[in-house]
Every structure is written in C-alpha cells, then in structure tokens.
CSV table of C-alpha atoms in Angstrom, one decimal:
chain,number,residue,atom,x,y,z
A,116,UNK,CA,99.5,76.1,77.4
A,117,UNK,CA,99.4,79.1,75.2
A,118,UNK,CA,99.7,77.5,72.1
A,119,UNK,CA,97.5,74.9,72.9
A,120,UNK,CA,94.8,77.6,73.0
A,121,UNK,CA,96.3,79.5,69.9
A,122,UNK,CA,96.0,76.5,67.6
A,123,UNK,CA,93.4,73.8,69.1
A,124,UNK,CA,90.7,75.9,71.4
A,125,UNK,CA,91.1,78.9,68.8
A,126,UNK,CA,88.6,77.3,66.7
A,127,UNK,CA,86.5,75.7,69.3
A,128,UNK,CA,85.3,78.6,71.8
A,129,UNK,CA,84.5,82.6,71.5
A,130,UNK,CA,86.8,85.4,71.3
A,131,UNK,CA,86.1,86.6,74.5
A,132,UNK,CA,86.9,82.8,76.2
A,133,UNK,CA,90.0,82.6,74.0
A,134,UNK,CA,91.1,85.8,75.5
A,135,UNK,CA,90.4,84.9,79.0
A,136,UNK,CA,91.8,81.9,78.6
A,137,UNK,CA,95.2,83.9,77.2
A,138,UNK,CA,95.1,86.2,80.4
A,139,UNK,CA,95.0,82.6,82.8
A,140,UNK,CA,97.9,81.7,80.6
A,141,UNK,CA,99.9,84.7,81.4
A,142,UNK,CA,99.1,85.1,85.0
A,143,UNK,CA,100.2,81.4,85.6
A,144,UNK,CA,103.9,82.3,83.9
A,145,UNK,CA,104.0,85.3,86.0
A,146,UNK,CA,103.2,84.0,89.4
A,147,UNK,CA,105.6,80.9,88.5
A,148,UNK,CA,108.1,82.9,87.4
A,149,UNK,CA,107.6,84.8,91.1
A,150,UNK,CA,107.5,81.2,92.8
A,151,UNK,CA,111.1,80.6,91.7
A,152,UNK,CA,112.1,84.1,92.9
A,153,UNK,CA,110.8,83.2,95.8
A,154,UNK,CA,112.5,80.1,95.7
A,155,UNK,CA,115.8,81.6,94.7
A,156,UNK,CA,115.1,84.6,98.1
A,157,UNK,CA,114.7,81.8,100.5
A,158,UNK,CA,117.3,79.9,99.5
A,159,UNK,CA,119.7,83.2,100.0
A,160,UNK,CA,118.0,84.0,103.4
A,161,UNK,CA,114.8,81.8,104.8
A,162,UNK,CA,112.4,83.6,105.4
A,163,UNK,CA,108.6,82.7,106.8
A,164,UNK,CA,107.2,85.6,104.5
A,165,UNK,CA,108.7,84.3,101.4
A,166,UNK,CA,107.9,80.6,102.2
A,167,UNK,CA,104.1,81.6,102.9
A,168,UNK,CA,104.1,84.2,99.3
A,169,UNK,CA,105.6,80.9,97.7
A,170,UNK,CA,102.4,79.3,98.8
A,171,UNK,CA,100.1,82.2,98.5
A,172,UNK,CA,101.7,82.1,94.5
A,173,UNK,CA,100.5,78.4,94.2
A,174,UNK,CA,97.2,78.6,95.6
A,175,UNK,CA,96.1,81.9,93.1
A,176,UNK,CA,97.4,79.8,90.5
A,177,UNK,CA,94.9,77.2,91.0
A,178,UNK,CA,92.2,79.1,91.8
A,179,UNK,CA,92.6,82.4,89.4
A,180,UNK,CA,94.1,80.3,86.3
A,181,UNK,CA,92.2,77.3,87.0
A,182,UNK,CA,89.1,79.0,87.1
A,183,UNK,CA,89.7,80.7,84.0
A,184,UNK,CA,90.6,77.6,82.0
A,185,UNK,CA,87.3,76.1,83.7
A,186,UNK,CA,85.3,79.1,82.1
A,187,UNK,CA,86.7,80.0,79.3
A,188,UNK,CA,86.9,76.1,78.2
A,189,UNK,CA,83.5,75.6,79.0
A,190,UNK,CA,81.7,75.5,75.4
A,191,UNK,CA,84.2,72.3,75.0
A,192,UNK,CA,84.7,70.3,78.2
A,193,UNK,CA,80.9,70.3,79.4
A,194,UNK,CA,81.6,72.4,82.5
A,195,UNK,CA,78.5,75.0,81.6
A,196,UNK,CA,76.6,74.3,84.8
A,197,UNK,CA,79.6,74.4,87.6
A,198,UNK,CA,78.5,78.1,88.7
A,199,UNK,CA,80.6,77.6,91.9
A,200,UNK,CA,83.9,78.2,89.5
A,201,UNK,CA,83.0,81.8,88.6
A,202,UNK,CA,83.4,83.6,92.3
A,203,UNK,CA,87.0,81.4,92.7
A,204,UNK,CA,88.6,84.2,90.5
A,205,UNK,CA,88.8,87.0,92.6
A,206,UNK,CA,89.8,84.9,95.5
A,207,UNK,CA,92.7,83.7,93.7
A,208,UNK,CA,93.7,87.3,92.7
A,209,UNK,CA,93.2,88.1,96.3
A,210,UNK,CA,95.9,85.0,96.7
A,211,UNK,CA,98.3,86.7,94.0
A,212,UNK,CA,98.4,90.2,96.4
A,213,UNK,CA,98.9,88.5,99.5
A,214,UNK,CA,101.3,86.7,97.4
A,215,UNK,CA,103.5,89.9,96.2
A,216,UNK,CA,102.9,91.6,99.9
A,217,UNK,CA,104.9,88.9,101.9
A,218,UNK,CA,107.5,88.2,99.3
A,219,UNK,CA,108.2,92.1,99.0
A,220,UNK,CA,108.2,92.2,103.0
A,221,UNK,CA,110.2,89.2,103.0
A,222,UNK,CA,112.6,90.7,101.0
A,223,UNK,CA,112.1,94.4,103.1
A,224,UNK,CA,112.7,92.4,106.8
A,225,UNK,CA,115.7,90.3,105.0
A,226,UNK,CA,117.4,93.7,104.6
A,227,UNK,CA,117.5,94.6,108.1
C-alpha cells in the first residue's frame, strides 16, 4: 500500500491527501502487527479480552484506514460527495484504544 501511494497517487492527489493517506498506511501495519500479537497472546493463554482487542484491531482498521484512503483518494476515485466517510475516523481511532485497553488487560488478568 505504501508504495502504491509513493509512486502512483503521488502524482495524482495533494500533499496533504498523500500524507493522510501515508498515516492510513501506517496505522493499518501497526494495528496488524498488534492483531498477530494478539493472535500469538491467545494462543499462549485464551483470553476473552484479547479475542475482543483482536476484533476491536480489525474494525479501527476498516473504519480509521478505510476512511482515510476514502478521503485522501478522493480527487481520483470520484468519492468527493460521500460526506458520511469523514466522521468514521475518529470512531475507528476510538476502535484502536479499546483495542490496546483489552489486549493490555488481557495480558494484565493473564498474569494473575
């Protein structure tokens, strides 16, 4: 994904949508990169905490990075008029801290 937008989109959108489209980027190989610690906890000791921060991990990856590519891709896929897209964001960042909460008290109660 990130050199897709380094070499195609690049030319295509502003600055300020490449860079947003950078920080989806990132944030998506972040939270995946949690998912398969989460993975890799649960396998060691289930746990419902780190099952639902799995999930949690998954759904603010669709909605914060999807929304992101949405926006800042909008210029070239045609998307200009889907205002519904913008106010996903923050609920998908809100999905990324209830996300790192239960895996870090997943990994707190798996101690006791």
């Amino acid at each position: 994904m990130g050199a897709f937008g380094a070499h195609s989109l690049k030319p295509l959108i502003s600055p300020e949508s490449l860079n947003s489209y950078h920080t989806a980027v990132s944030y998506q190989f972040y939270h995946v990169m949690a998912i398969i610690l989460a993975y890799l906890l649960y396998q060691h000791k289930p746990s419902k905490y780190i099952s639902f921060a799995a999930s949690s991990f998954i759904i603010g990856i669709i909605l914060f990075s999807g929304s992101l590519y949405i926006l800042s891709t909008k210029a070239v896929t045609g998307f200009e008029n889907m205002t519904i897209i913008g106010p996903l964001t923050p609920v998908g960042g809100l999905f990324y801290i209830i996300g790192w909460s239960c895996l870090f008290m997943g990994i707190l109660r798996s101690q006791k």
